mmCIF file of C-alpha atoms in Angstrom:
data_model
loop_
_atom_site.group_PDB
_atom_site.id
_atom_site.type_symbol
_atom_site.label_atom_id
_atom_site.label_comp_id
_atom_site.label_asym_id
_atom_site.label_seq_id
_atom_site.Cartn_x
_atom_site.Cartn_y
_atom_site.Cartn_z
ATOM 1 C CA TYR Q 1 0.000 0.000 0.000
ATOM 2 C CA GLU Q 2 2.871 2.351 0.807
ATOM 3 C CA ARG Q 3 4.364 1.778 -2.650
ATOM 4 C CA MET Q 4 1.030 2.620 -4.245
ATOM 5 C CA LEU Q 5 0.521 5.754 -2.156
ATOM 6 C CA PHE Q 6 3.951 7.099 -3.066
ATOM 7 C CA ASN Q 7 3.704 5.973 -6.697
ATOM 8 C CA VAL Q 8 6.669 3.594 -6.473
ATOM 9 C CA GLY Q 9 6.921 0.696 -8.922
ATOM 10 C CA GLY Q 10 3.566 1.302 -10.570
ATOM 11 C CA PRO Q 11 1.273 1.617 -12.296
ATOM 12 C CA TYR Q 12 -0.885 -0.760 -10.244
ATOM 13 C CA ILE Q 13 -4.222 -2.316 -11.126
ATOM 14 C CA GLY Q 14 -4.529 -4.372 -7.937
ATOM 15 C CA VAL Q 15 -2.765 -5.837 -4.923
ATOM 16 C CA VAL Q 16 -2.359 -9.506 -4.021
ATOM 17 C CA LEU Q 17 -1.854 -10.295 -0.330
ATOM 18 C CA ASN Q 18 -0.274 -13.676 0.385
ATOM 19 C CA TYR Q 19 -0.769 -15.248 3.820
ATOM 20 C CA GLU Q 20 0.960 -18.216 5.388
ATOM 21 C CA GLU Q 21 -1.069 -21.382 4.936
ATOM 22 C CA LYS Q 22 -0.384 -22.623 8.458
ATOM 23 C CA VAL Q 23 -1.710 -19.967 10.800
ATOM 24 C CA ASP Q 24 -2.552 -20.537 14.455
ATOM 25 C CA ARG Q 25 -6.159 -19.321 14.541
ATOM 26 C CA THR Q 26 -7.797 -18.995 17.927
ATOM 27 C CA SER Q 27 -11.539 -18.671 18.443
ATOM 28 C CA SER Q 28 -11.408 -17.398 22.030
ATOM 29 C CA LEU Q 29 -9.679 -14.685 24.021
ATOM 30 C CA ASN Q 30 -9.242 -14.118 27.734
ATOM 31 C CA LEU Q 31 -10.126 -10.498 28.557
ATOM 32 C CA ILE Q 32 -9.020 -10.601 32.186
ATOM 33 C CA LYS Q 33 -5.341 -10.595 33.097
ATOM 34 C CA GLY Q 34 -4.127 -13.081 35.647
ATOM 35 C CA ASN Q 35 -5.683 -16.241 37.041
ATOM 36 C CA LEU Q 36 -9.393 -16.464 36.272
ATOM 37 C CA SER Q 37 -10.081 -19.154 38.829
ATOM 38 C CA GLY Q 38 -9.101 -16.748 41.580
ATOM 39 C CA LYS Q 39 -11.634 -14.175 40.412
ATOM 40 C CA LEU Q 40 -14.632 -16.412 39.730
ATOM 41 C CA PHE Q 41 -16.967 -18.660 41.683
ATOM 42 C CA LYS Q 42 -15.885 -17.681 45.186
ATOM 43 C CA THR Q 43 -19.218 -16.024 45.894
ATOM 44 C CA GLY Q 44 -21.431 -18.819 44.615
ATOM 45 C CA LYS Q 45 -22.905 -16.546 41.961
ATOM 46 C CA PRO Q 46 -24.399 -18.084 38.801
ATOM 47 C CA SER Q 47 -21.892 -18.094 35.964
ATOM 48 C CA VAL Q 48 -23.467 -16.996 32.680
ATOM 49 C CA GLY Q 49 -22.507 -17.493 29.049
ATOM 50 C CA VAL Q 50 -24.242 -15.416 26.368
ATOM 51 C CA ILE Q 51 -24.595 -16.607 22.769
ATOM 52 C CA GLY Q 52 -25.375 -13.819 20.309
ATOM 53 C CA ALA Q 53 -25.121 -10.038 20.580
ATOM 54 C CA GLY Q 54 -27.250 -8.368 17.944
ATOM 55 C CA LEU Q 55 -29.074 -5.056 18.143
ATOM 56 C CA PHE Q 56 -31.657 -6.242 20.693
ATOM 57 C CA GLY Q 57 -29.018 -7.880 22.872
ATOM 58 C CA LYS Q 58 -26.736 -4.858 22.953
ATOM 59 C CA ALA Q 59 -29.582 -2.390 23.372
ATOM 60 C CA LEU Q 60 -31.490 -4.163 26.153
ATOM 61 C CA LEU Q 61 -30.406 -7.540 27.489
ATOM 62 C CA LEU Q 62 -26.644 -7.076 27.846
ATOM 63 C CA PRO Q 63 -27.019 -3.773 29.739
ATOM 64 C CA ALA Q 64 -29.600 -5.481 31.973
ATOM 65 C CA LEU Q 65 -27.257 -8.395 32.665
ATOM 66 C CA LYS Q 66 -24.354 -6.063 33.396
ATOM 67 C CA SER Q 67 -26.444 -4.244 35.999
ATOM 68 C CA LEU Q 68 -27.065 -7.444 37.980
ATOM 69 C CA LYS Q 69 -24.748 -7.873 40.945
ATOM 70 C CA ASN Q 70 -25.561 -11.527 41.680
ATOM 71 C CA ILE Q 71 -24.168 -13.114 38.480
ATOM 72 C CA GLU Q 72 -20.774 -13.558 36.792
ATOM 73 C CA LEU Q 73 -20.648 -12.773 33.075
ATOM 74 C CA LYS Q 74 -18.156 -15.457 32.063
ATOM 75 C CA THR Q 75 -18.133 -15.747 28.246
ATOM 76 C CA LEU Q 76 -19.743 -13.986 25.280
ATOM 77 C CA SER Q 77 -19.953 -15.665 21.875
ATOM 78 C CA THR Q 78 -20.826 -14.146 18.493
ATOM 79 C CA SER Q 79 -19.916 -15.147 14.942
ATOM 80 C CA SER Q 80 -17.960 -11.916 14.394
ATOM 81 C CA SER Q 81 -14.599 -11.618 16.133
ATOM 82 C CA ALA Q 82 -14.633 -7.812 16.074
ATOM 83 C CA ASN Q 83 -18.162 -7.664 17.489
ATOM 84 C CA VAL Q 84 -17.504 -10.221 20.210
ATOM 85 C CA TYR Q 85 -14.279 -8.579 21.377
ATOM 86 C CA HIS Q 86 -15.593 -5.027 21.686
ATOM 87 C CA THR Q 87 -18.980 -6.087 23.078
ATOM 88 C CA ALA Q 88 -17.452 -8.430 25.653
ATOM 89 C CA LYS Q 89 -15.057 -5.697 26.804
ATOM 90 C CA LYS Q 90 -17.869 -3.157 27.066
ATOM 91 C CA TYR Q 91 -20.140 -5.342 29.183
ATOM 92 C CA GLY Q 92 -17.487 -6.864 31.418
ATOM 93 C CA PHE Q 93 -17.219 -10.487 30.285
ATOM 94 C CA PHE Q 94 -14.200 -12.518 31.344
ATOM 95 C CA ASN Q 95 -13.840 -14.259 27.979
ATOM 96 C CA CYS Q 96 -15.033 -13.910 24.404
ATOM 97 C CA THR Q 97 -15.222 -16.468 21.596
ATOM 98 C CA THR Q 98 -16.538 -16.995 18.061
ATOM 99 C CA ASN Q 99 -17.285 -20.652 18.861
ATOM 100 C CA TYR Q 100 -20.444 -20.917 20.979
ATOM 101 C CA LYS Q 101 -19.701 -24.556 21.798
ATOM 102 C CA GLU Q 102 -16.896 -23.363 24.079
ATOM 103 C CA ILE Q 103 -19.639 -21.959 26.321
ATOM 104 C CA LEU Q 104 -21.498 -25.280 26.336
ATOM 105 C CA GLU Q 105 -18.297 -27.198 27.086
ATOM 106 C CA ASP Q 106 -17.271 -24.896 29.949
ATOM 107 C CA LYS Q 107 -18.116 -26.792 33.146
ATOM 108 C CA LYS Q 108 -17.946 -23.599 35.210
ATOM 109 C CA ILE Q 109 -20.782 -21.985 33.232
ATOM 110 C CA ASN Q 110 -24.139 -23.166 34.546
ATOM 111 C CA SER Q 111 -26.509 -20.792 32.728
ATOM 112 C CA VAL Q 112 -26.795 -19.775 29.073
ATOM 113 C CA VAL Q 113 -28.560 -16.806 27.485
ATOM 114 C CA ILE Q 114 -29.349 -17.405 23.795
ATOM 115 C CA LEU Q 115 -29.915 -14.341 21.586
ATOM 116 C CA THR Q 116 -29.377 -15.858 18.151
ATOM 117 C CA PRO Q 117 -31.614 -15.886 15.025
ATOM 118 C CA HIS Q 118 -34.896 -17.775 15.402
ATOM 119 C CA SER Q 119 -33.880 -20.633 13.126
ATOM 120 C CA THR Q 120 -31.065 -21.646 15.518
ATOM 121 C CA HIS Q 121 -33.145 -21.790 18.705
ATOM 122 C CA GLU Q 122 -34.215 -25.433 18.708
ATOM 123 C CA LYS Q 123 -30.690 -26.692 17.962
ATOM 124 C CA MET Q 124 -29.038 -24.540 20.624
ATOM 125 C CA ILE Q 125 -31.653 -25.305 23.291
ATOM 126 C CA ILE Q 126 -31.175 -29.037 22.849
ATOM 127 C CA GLU Q 127 -27.380 -28.690 22.875
ATOM 128 C CA ALA Q 128 -27.493 -26.535 26.016
ATOM 129 C CA LEU Q 129 -29.781 -28.986 27.828
ATOM 130 C CA LYS Q 130 -27.451 -31.861 26.972
ATOM 131 C CA ALA Q 131 -24.595 -29.763 28.355
ATOM 132 C CA GLY Q 132 -26.452 -29.334 31.660
ATOM 133 C CA LYS Q 133 -27.107 -25.585 31.379
ATOM 134 C CA HIS Q 134 -30.045 -23.527 32.597
ATOM 135 C CA ILE Q 135 -31.388 -21.544 29.629
ATOM 136 C CA PHE Q 136 -32.900 -18.137 28.974
ATOM 137 C CA ILE Q 137 -33.852 -17.909 25.306
ATOM 138 C CA GLU Q 138 -35.239 -14.861 23.583
ATOM 139 C CA LYS Q 139 -38.620 -15.378 21.908
ATOM 140 C CA PRO Q 140 -39.721 -17.370 20.013
ATOM 141 C CA LEU Q 141 -38.923 -20.685 21.645
ATOM 142 C CA CYS Q 142 -38.941 -22.391 18.233
ATOM 143 C CA LEU Q 143 -40.538 -22.217 14.776
ATOM 144 C CA SER Q 144 -42.673 -25.339 14.357
ATOM 145 C CA LYS Q 145 -44.660 -27.985 16.200
ATOM 146 C CA GLU Q 146 -41.982 -30.531 15.340
ATOM 147 C CA GLU Q 147 -39.280 -28.371 16.912
ATOM 148 C CA LEU Q 148 -41.483 -27.848 19.965
ATOM 149 C CA ASN Q 149 -41.940 -31.609 20.364
ATOM 150 C CA ASN Q 150 -38.176 -32.118 20.095
ATOM 151 C CA ILE Q 151 -37.532 -29.516 22.787
ATOM 152 C CA SER Q 152 -40.286 -30.896 25.029
ATOM 153 C CA PHE Q 153 -38.924 -34.432 24.697
ATOM 154 C CA MET Q 154 -35.416 -33.300 25.597
ATOM 155 C CA LYS Q 155 -36.551 -31.062 28.478
ATOM 156 C CA GLU Q 156 -38.327 -34.012 30.110
ATOM 157 C CA LYS Q 157 -34.936 -35.705 30.363
ATOM 158 C CA TYR Q 158 -33.552 -32.760 32.340
ATOM 159 C CA PRO Q 159 -36.345 -31.726 34.752
ATOM 160 C CA HIS Q 160 -33.849 -30.020 37.091
ATOM 161 C CA LEU Q 161 -32.829 -27.463 34.439
ATOM 162 C CA TYR Q 162 -34.704 -24.205 33.939
ATOM 163 C CA LEU Q 163 -35.836 -23.148 30.457
ATOM 164 C CA MET Q 164 -37.309 -19.646 30.266
ATOM 165 C CA VAL Q 165 -38.525 -17.782 27.175
ATOM 166 C CA GLY Q 166 -37.995 -14.018 27.105
ATOM 167 C CA TYR Q 167 -41.522 -12.774 26.542
ATOM 168 C CA ASN Q 168 -40.571 -9.360 27.875
ATOM 169 C CA ARG Q 169 -44.056 -7.808 27.569
ATOM 170 C CA ARG Q 170 -44.970 -9.422 30.872
ATOM 171 C CA TYR Q 171 -42.690 -6.829 32.520
ATOM 172 C CA SER Q 172 -43.991 -3.861 30.500
ATOM 173 C CA LEU Q 173 -45.332 -0.980 32.572
ATOM 174 C CA HIS Q 174 -48.380 -0.983 30.285
ATOM 175 C CA SER Q 175 -49.012 -4.679 30.934
ATOM 176 C CA ARG Q 176 -48.619 -4.258 34.666
ATOM 177 C CA LYS Q 177 -51.038 -1.328 34.748
ATOM 178 C CA ILE Q 178 -53.662 -3.255 32.747
ATOM 179 C CA LYS Q 179 -53.261 -6.274 35.017
ATOM 180 C CA ASP Q 180 -53.651 -4.124 38.111
ATOM 181 C CA TYR Q 181 -56.689 -2.379 36.629
ATOM 182 C CA LEU Q 182 -58.414 -5.707 35.916
ATOM 183 C CA LYS Q 183 -57.365 -7.645 39.014
ATOM 184 C CA GLU Q 184 -60.795 -7.329 40.695
ATOM 185 C CA ARG Q 185 -62.731 -8.403 37.592
ATOM 186 C CA LYS Q 186 -64.749 -11.619 37.966
ATOM 187 C CA ASP Q 187 -66.347 -11.967 34.518
ATOM 188 C CA PRO Q 188 -64.610 -13.282 31.387
ATOM 189 C CA LEU Q 189 -62.837 -10.683 29.275
ATOM 190 C CA THR Q 190 -61.716 -10.473 25.660
ATOM 191 C CA LEU Q 191 -58.868 -8.004 25.164
ATOM 192 C CA LEU Q 192 -57.662 -6.713 21.789
ATOM 193 C CA TYR Q 193 -54.630 -4.464 21.497
ATOM 194 C CA ARG Q 194 -52.278 -3.270 18.764
ATOM 195 C CA VAL Q 195 -48.585 -2.502 18.994
ATOM 196 C CA ASN Q 196 -46.863 -0.112 16.608
ATOM 197 C CA ALA Q 197 -43.416 -1.686 16.485
ATOM 198 C CA GLY Q 198 -42.174 0.466 13.615
ATOM 199 C CA PHE Q 199 -41.418 -0.345 9.999
ATOM 200 C CA VAL Q 200 -39.379 -3.496 9.299
ATOM 201 C CA PRO Q 201 -37.758 -3.523 5.815
ATOM 202 C CA ALA Q 202 -38.682 -6.366 3.483
ATOM 203 C CA SER Q 203 -35.022 -7.417 3.402
ATOM 204 C CA HIS Q 204 -34.938 -8.037 7.172
ATOM 205 C CA ARG Q 205 -34.394 -11.655 8.232
ATOM 206 C CA VAL Q 206 -37.633 -11.795 10.244
ATOM 207 C CA HIS Q 207 -39.570 -11.873 6.965
ATOM 208 C CA SER Q 208 -37.793 -14.985 5.701
ATOM 209 C CA GLU Q 209 -39.451 -18.388 5.909
ATOM 210 C CA GLY Q 210 -36.403 -19.812 7.659
ATOM 211 C CA GLU Q 211 -36.875 -17.373 10.541
ATOM 212 C CA GLY Q 212 -40.561 -18.136 10.953
#
């Protein structure tokens, strides 16, 4: 690039960058200096691994998790190395990785938060249950009746593990006010409401069949 900028050896129509074939590629990085074992698990706090850090995760869930004092944010995993590094540093994780299976294989992590695209939910839930992790998964739980049956079958094998779906409207101030307003009602009630969630472009993944 320097030769091009200073017009040395040209003219150029392109640049070829050659890399060594044998490169030691690592999928994970320790963000805390020193011995991790001395910093973790002395207080008996739940140790949490988070898989996925898209717009919703970074805007809402990760800040909420960071504010909790009774958990340890152990490892964050995303498919992008740049995203996972900067996001993990910002929210105080001990480790970051581009391989989510490192979270499932980590015996010190007992709880997993899954914030990945809808089409991956069933697969990751089943893998996390097999790994002995409690799970918080952002809605929807899955995309089909078949996937639901698969999850239900697997969950029955691990009755001691928690599996919670993040239907966050239950904590909405609007929902709470409506519930309080109707708490004395004895007769049946049909309730219809609309939510203006804003425009979602046709190119967004939520419109694809694979995402339900």
